[in-house]
mmCIF file with all atom_site columns, C-alpha atoms in Angstrom:
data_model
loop_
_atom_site.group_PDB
_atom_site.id
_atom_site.type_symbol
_atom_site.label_atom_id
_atom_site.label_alt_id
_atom_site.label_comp_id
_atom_site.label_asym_id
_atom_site.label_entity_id
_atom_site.label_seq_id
_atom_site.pdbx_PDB_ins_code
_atom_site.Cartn_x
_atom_site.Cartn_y
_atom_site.Cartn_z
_atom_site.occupancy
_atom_site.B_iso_or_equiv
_atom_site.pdbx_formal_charge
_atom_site.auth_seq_id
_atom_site.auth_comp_id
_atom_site.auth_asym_id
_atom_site.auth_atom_id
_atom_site.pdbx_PDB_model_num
ATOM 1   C CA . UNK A 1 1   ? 110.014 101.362 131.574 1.00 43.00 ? 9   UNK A CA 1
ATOM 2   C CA . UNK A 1 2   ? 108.938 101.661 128.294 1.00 50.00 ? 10  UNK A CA 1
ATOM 3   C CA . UNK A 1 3   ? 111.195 99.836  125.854 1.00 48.00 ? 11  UNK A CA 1
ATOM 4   C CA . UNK A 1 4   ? 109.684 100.767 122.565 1.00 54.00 ? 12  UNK A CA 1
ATOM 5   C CA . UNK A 1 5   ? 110.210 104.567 123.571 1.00 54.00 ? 13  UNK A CA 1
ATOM 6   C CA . UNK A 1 6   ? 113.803 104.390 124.371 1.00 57.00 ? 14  UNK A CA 1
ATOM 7   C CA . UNK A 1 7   ? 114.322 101.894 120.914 1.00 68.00 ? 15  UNK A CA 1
ATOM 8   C CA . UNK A 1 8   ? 112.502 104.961 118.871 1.00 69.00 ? 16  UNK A CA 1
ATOM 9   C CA . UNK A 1 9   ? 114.357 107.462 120.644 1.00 77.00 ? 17  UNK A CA 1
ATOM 10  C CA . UNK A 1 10  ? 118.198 105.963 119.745 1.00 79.00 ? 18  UNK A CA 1
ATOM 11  C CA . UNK A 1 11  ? 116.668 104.909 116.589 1.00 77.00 ? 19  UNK A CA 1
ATOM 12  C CA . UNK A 1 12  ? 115.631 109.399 115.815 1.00 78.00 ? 20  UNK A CA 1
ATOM 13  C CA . UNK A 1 13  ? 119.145 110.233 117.360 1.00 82.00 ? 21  UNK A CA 1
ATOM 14  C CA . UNK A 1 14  ? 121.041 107.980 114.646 1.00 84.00 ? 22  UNK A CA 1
ATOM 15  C CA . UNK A 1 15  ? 119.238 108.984 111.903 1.00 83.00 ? 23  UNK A CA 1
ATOM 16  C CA . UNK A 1 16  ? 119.558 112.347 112.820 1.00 85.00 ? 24  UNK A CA 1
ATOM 17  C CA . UNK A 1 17  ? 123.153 112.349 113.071 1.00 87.00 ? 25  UNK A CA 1
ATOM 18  C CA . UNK A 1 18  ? 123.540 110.586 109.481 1.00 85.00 ? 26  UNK A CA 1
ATOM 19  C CA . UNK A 1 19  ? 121.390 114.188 108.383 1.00 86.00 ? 27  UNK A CA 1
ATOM 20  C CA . UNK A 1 20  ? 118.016 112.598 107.896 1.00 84.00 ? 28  UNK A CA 1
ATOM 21  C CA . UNK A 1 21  ? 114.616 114.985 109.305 1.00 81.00 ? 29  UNK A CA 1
ATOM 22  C CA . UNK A 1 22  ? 112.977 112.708 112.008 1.00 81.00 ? 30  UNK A CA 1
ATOM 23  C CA . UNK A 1 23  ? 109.204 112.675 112.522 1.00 77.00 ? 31  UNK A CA 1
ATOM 24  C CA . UNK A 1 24  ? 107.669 110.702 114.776 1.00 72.00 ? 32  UNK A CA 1
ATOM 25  C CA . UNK A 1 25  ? 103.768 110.013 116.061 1.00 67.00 ? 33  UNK A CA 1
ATOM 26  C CA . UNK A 1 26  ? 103.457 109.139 119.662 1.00 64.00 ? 34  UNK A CA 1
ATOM 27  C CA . UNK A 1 27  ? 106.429 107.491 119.112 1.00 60.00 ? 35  UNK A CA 1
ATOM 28  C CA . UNK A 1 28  ? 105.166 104.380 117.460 1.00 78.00 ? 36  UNK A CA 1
ATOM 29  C CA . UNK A 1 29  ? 105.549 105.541 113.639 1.00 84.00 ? 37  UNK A CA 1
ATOM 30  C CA . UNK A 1 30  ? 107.898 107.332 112.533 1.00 88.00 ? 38  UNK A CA 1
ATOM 31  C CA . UNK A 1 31  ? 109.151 109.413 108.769 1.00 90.00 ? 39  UNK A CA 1
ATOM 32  C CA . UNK A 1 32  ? 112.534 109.846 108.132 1.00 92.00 ? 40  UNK A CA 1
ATOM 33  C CA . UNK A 1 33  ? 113.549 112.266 105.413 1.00 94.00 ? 41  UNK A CA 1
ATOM 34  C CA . UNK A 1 34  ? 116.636 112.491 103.454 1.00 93.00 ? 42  UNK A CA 1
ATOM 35  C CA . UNK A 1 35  ? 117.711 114.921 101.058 1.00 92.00 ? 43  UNK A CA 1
ATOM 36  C CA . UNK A 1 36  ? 121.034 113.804 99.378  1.00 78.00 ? 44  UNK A CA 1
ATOM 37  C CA . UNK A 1 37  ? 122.280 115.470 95.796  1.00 74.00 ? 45  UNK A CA 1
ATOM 38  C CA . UNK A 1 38  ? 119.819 115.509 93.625  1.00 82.00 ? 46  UNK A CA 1
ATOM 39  C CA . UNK A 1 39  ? 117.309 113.238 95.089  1.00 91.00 ? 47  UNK A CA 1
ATOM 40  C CA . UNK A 1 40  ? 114.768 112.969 98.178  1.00 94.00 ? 48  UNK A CA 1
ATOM 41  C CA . UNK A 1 41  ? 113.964 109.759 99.846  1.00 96.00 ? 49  UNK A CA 1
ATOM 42  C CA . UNK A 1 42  ? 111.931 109.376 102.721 1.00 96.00 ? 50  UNK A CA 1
ATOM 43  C CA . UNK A 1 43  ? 110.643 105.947 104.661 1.00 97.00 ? 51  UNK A CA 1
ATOM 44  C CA . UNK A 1 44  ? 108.176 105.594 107.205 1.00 95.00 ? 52  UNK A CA 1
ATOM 45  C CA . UNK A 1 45  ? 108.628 102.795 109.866 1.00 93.00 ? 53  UNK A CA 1
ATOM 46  C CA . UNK A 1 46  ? 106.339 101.622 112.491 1.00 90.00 ? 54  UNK A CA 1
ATOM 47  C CA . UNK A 1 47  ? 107.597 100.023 116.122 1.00 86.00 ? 55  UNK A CA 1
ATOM 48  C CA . UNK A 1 48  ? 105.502 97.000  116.878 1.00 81.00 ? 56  UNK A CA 1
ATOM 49  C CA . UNK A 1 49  ? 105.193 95.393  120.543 1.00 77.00 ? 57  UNK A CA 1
ATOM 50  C CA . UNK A 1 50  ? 107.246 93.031  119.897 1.00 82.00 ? 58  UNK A CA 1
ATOM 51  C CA . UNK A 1 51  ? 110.104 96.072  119.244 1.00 83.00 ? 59  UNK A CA 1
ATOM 52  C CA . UNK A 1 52  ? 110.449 95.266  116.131 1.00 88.00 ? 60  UNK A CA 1
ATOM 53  C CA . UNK A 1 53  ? 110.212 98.172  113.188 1.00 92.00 ? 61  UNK A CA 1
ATOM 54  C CA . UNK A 1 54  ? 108.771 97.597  109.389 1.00 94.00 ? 62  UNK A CA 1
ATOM 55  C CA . UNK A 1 55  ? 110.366 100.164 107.607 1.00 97.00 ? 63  UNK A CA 1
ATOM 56  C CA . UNK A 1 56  ? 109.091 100.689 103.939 1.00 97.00 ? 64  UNK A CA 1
ATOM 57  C CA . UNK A 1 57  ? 110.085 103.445 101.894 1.00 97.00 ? 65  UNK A CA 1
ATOM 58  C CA . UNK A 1 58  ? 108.084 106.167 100.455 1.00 96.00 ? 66  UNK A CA 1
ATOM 59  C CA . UNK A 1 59  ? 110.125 108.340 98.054  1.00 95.00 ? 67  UNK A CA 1
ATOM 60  C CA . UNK A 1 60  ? 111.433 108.245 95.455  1.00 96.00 ? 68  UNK A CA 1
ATOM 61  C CA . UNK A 1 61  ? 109.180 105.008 94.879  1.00 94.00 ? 69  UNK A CA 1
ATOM 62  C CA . UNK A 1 62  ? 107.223 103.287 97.587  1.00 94.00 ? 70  UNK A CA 1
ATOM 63  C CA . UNK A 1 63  ? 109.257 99.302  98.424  1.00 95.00 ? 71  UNK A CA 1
ATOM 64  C CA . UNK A 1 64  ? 108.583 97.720  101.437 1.00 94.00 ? 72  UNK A CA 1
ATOM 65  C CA . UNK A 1 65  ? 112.184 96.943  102.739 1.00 94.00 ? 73  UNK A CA 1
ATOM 66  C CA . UNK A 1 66  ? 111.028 94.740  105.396 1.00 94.00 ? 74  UNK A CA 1
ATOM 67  C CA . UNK A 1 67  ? 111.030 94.226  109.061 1.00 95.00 ? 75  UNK A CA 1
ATOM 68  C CA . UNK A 1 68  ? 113.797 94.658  111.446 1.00 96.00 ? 76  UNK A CA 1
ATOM 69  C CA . UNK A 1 69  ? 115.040 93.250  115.083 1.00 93.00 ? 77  UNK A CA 1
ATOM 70  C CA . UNK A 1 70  ? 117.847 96.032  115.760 1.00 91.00 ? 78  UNK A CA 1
ATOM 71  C CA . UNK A 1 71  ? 117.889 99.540  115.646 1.00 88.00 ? 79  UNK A CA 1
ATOM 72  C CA . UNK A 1 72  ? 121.454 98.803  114.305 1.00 92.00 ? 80  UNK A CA 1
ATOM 73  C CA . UNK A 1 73  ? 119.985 97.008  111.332 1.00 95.00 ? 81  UNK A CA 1
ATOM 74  C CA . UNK A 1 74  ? 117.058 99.590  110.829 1.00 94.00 ? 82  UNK A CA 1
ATOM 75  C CA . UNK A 1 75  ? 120.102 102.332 110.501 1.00 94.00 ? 83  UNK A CA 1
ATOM 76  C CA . UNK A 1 76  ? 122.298 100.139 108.710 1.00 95.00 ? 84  UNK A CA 1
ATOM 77  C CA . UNK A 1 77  ? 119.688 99.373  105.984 1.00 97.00 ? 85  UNK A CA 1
ATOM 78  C CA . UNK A 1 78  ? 118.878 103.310 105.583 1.00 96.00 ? 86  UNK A CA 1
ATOM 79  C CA . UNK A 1 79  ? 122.187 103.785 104.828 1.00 94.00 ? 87  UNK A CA 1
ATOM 80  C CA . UNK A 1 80  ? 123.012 101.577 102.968 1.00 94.00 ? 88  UNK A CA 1
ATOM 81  C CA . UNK A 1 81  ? 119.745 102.110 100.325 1.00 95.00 ? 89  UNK A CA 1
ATOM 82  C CA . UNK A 1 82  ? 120.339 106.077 100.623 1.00 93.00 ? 90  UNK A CA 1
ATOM 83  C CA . UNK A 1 83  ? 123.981 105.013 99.409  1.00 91.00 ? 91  UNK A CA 1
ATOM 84  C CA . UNK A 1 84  ? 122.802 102.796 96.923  1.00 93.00 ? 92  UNK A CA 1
ATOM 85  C CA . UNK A 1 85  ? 120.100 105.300 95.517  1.00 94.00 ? 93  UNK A CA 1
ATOM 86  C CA . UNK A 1 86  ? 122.552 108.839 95.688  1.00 91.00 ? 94  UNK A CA 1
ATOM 87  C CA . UNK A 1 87  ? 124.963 106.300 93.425  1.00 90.00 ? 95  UNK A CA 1
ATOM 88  C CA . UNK A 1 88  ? 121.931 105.431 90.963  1.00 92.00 ? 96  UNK A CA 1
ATOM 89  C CA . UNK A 1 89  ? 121.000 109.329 91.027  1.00 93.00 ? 97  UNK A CA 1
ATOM 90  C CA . UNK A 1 90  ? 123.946 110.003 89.126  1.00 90.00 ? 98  UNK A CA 1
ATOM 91  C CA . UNK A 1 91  ? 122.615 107.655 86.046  1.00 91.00 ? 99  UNK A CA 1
ATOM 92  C CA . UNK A 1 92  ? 121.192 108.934 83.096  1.00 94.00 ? 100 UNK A CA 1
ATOM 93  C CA . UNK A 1 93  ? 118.221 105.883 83.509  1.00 94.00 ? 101 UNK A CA 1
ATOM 94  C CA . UNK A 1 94  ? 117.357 107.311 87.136  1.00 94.00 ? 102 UNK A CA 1
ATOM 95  C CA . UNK A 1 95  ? 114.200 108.741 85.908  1.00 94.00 ? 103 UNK A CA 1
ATOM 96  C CA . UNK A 1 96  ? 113.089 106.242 83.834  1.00 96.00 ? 104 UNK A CA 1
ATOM 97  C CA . UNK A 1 97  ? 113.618 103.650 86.669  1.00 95.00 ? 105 UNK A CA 1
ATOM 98  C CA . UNK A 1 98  ? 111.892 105.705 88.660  1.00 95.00 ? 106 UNK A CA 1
ATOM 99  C CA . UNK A 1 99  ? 109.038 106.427 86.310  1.00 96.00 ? 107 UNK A CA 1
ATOM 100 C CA . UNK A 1 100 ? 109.195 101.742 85.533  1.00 96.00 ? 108 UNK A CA 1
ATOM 101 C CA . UNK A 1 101 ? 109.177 101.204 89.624  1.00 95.00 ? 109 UNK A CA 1
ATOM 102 C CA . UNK A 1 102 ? 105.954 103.455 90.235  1.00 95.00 ? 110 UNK A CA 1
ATOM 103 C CA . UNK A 1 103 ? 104.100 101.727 87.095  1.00 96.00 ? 111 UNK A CA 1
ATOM 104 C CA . UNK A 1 104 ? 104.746 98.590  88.764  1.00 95.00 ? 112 UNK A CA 1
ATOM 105 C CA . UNK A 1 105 ? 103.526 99.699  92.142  1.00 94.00 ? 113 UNK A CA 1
ATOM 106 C CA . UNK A 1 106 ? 100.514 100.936 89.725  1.00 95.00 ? 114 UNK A CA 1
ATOM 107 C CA . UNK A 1 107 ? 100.075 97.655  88.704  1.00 96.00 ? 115 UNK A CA 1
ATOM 108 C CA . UNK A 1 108 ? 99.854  95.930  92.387  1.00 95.00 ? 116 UNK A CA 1
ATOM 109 C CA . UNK A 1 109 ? 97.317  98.338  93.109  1.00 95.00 ? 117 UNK A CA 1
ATOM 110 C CA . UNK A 1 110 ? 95.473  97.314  89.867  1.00 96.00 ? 118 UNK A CA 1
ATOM 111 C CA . UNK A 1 111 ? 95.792  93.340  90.456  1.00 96.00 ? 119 UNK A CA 1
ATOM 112 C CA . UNK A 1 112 ? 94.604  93.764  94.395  1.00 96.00 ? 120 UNK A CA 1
ATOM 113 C CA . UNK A 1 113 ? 91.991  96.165  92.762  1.00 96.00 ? 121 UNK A CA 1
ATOM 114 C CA . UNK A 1 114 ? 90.930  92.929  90.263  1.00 95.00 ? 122 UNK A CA 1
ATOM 115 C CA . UNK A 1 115 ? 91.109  90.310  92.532  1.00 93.00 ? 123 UNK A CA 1
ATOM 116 C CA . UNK A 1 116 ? 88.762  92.150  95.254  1.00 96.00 ? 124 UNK A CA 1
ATOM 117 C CA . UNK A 1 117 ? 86.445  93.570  93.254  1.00 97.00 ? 125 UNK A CA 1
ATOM 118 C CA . UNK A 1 118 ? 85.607  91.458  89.983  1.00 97.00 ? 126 UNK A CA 1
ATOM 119 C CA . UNK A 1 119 ? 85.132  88.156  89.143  1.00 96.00 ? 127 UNK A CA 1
ATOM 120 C CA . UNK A 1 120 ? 87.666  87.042  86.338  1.00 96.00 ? 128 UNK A CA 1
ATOM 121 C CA . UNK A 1 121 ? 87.835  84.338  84.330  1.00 97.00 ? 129 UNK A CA 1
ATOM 122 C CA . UNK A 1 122 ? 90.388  81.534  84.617  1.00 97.00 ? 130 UNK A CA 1
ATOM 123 C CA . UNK A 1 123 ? 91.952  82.465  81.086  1.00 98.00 ? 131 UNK A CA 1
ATOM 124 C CA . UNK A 1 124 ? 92.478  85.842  81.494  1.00 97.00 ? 132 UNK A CA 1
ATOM 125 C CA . UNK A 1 125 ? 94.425  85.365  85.081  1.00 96.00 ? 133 UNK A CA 1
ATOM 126 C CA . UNK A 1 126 ? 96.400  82.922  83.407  1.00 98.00 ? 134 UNK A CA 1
ATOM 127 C CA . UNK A 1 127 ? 97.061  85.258  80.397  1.00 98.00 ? 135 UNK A CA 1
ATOM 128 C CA . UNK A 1 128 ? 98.005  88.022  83.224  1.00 96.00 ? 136 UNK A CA 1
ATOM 129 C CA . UNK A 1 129 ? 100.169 85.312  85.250  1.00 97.00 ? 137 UNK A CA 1
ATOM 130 C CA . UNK A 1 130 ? 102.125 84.618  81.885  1.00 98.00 ? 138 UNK A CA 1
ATOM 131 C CA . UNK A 1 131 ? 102.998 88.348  80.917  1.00 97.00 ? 139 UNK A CA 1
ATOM 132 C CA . UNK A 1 132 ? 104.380 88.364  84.739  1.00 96.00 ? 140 UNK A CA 1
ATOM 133 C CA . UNK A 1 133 ? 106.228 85.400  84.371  1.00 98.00 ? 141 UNK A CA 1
ATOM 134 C CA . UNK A 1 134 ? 107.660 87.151  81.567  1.00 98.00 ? 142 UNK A CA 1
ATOM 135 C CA . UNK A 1 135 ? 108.634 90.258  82.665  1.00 97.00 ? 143 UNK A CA 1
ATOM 136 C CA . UNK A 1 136 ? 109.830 88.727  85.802  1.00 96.00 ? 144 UNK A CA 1
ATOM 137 C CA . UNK A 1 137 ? 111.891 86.143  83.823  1.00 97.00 ? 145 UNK A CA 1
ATOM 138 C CA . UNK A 1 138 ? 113.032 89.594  81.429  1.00 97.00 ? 146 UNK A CA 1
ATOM 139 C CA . UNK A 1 139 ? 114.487 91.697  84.565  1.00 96.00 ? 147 UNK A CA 1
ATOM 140 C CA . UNK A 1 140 ? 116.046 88.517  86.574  1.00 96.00 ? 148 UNK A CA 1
ATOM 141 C CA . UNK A 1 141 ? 117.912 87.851  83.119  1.00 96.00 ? 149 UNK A CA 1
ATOM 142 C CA . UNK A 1 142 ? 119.256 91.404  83.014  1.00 95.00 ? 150 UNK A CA 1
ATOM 143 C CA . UNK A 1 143 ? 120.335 90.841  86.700  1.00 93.00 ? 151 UNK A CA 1
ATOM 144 C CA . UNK A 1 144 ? 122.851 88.363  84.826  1.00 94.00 ? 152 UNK A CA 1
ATOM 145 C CA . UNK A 1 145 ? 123.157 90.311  81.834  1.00 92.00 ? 153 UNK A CA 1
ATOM 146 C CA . UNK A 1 146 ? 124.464 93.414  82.817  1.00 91.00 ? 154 UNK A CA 1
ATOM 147 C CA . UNK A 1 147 ? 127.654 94.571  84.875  1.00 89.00 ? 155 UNK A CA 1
ATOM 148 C CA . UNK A 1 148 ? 126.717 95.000  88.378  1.00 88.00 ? 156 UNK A CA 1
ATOM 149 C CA . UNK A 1 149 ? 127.609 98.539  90.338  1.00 86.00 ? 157 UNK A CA 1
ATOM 150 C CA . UNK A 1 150 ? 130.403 98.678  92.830  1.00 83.00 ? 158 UNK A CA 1
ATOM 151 C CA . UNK A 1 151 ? 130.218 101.368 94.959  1.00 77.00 ? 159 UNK A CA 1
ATOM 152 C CA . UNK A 1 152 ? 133.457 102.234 96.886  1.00 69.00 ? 160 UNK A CA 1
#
């Protein structure tokens, strides 16, 4: 008996009964699509032999969220971010955090990009490292700064 099949297939029924559209390839990878309000997220995950799913999302801005033991905590963590991210919808920022996350998912690409292809001097990585020290030190202040959202 196939394990990994039967996992994936309770894993399509829950998310299917929370309202999500449920694609899967051969069973293995799957894209789960949500439309809530006034946003659309989708994730991809992938089942690995060890039946274990990575589950990154794709919309409204890629994140890897990280891999997961239990189809319980697969569904559990969809819910919980769709939650999360209907609740943000409703801010005036949304956009612009939207707009911030994909620039920084620009940037990865950029750095990976740097690192791979060109040979750069020590100073200018270290000038890079400080500017992301700095932002870095700039959005884990405003973690402290600002009142955190309670959703009920």
């Amino acid at each position: 008996m196939d394990y990994n099949l039967i996992d994936q297939d309770t894993a399509v029924m829950l998310l299917r009964q929370m309202g999500a559209k449920v694609h899967t390839n051969h069973g293995l990878i799957c894209k789960v699509e949500f439309s809530k309000e006034d946003i659309d997220v989708e994730y991809i995950y992938t089942v690995s032999r060890k039946n274990e799913f990575m589950l990154q999302r794709i919309k409204p801005y890629p994140l890897g969220a990280g891999m997961f033991t239990t189809i319980n905590d697969l569904v559990e963590y969809i819910k919980y971010d769709i939650d999360r991210l209907s609740n943000a919808s409703n801010s005036k920022m949304f956009g612009m955090f939207v707009s911030e996350n994909k620039k920084l998912n620009r940037i990865v690409y950029y750095l990976e990009s740097l690192f791979l292809h060109y040979n750069v001097p020590r100073d200018d990585m270290r000038e890079l490292d400080e500017m992301i020290e700095e932002l870095e030190k700039k959005i884990v202040g405003l973690t402290h700064n600002c009142p955190e959202i309670k959703i009920k």
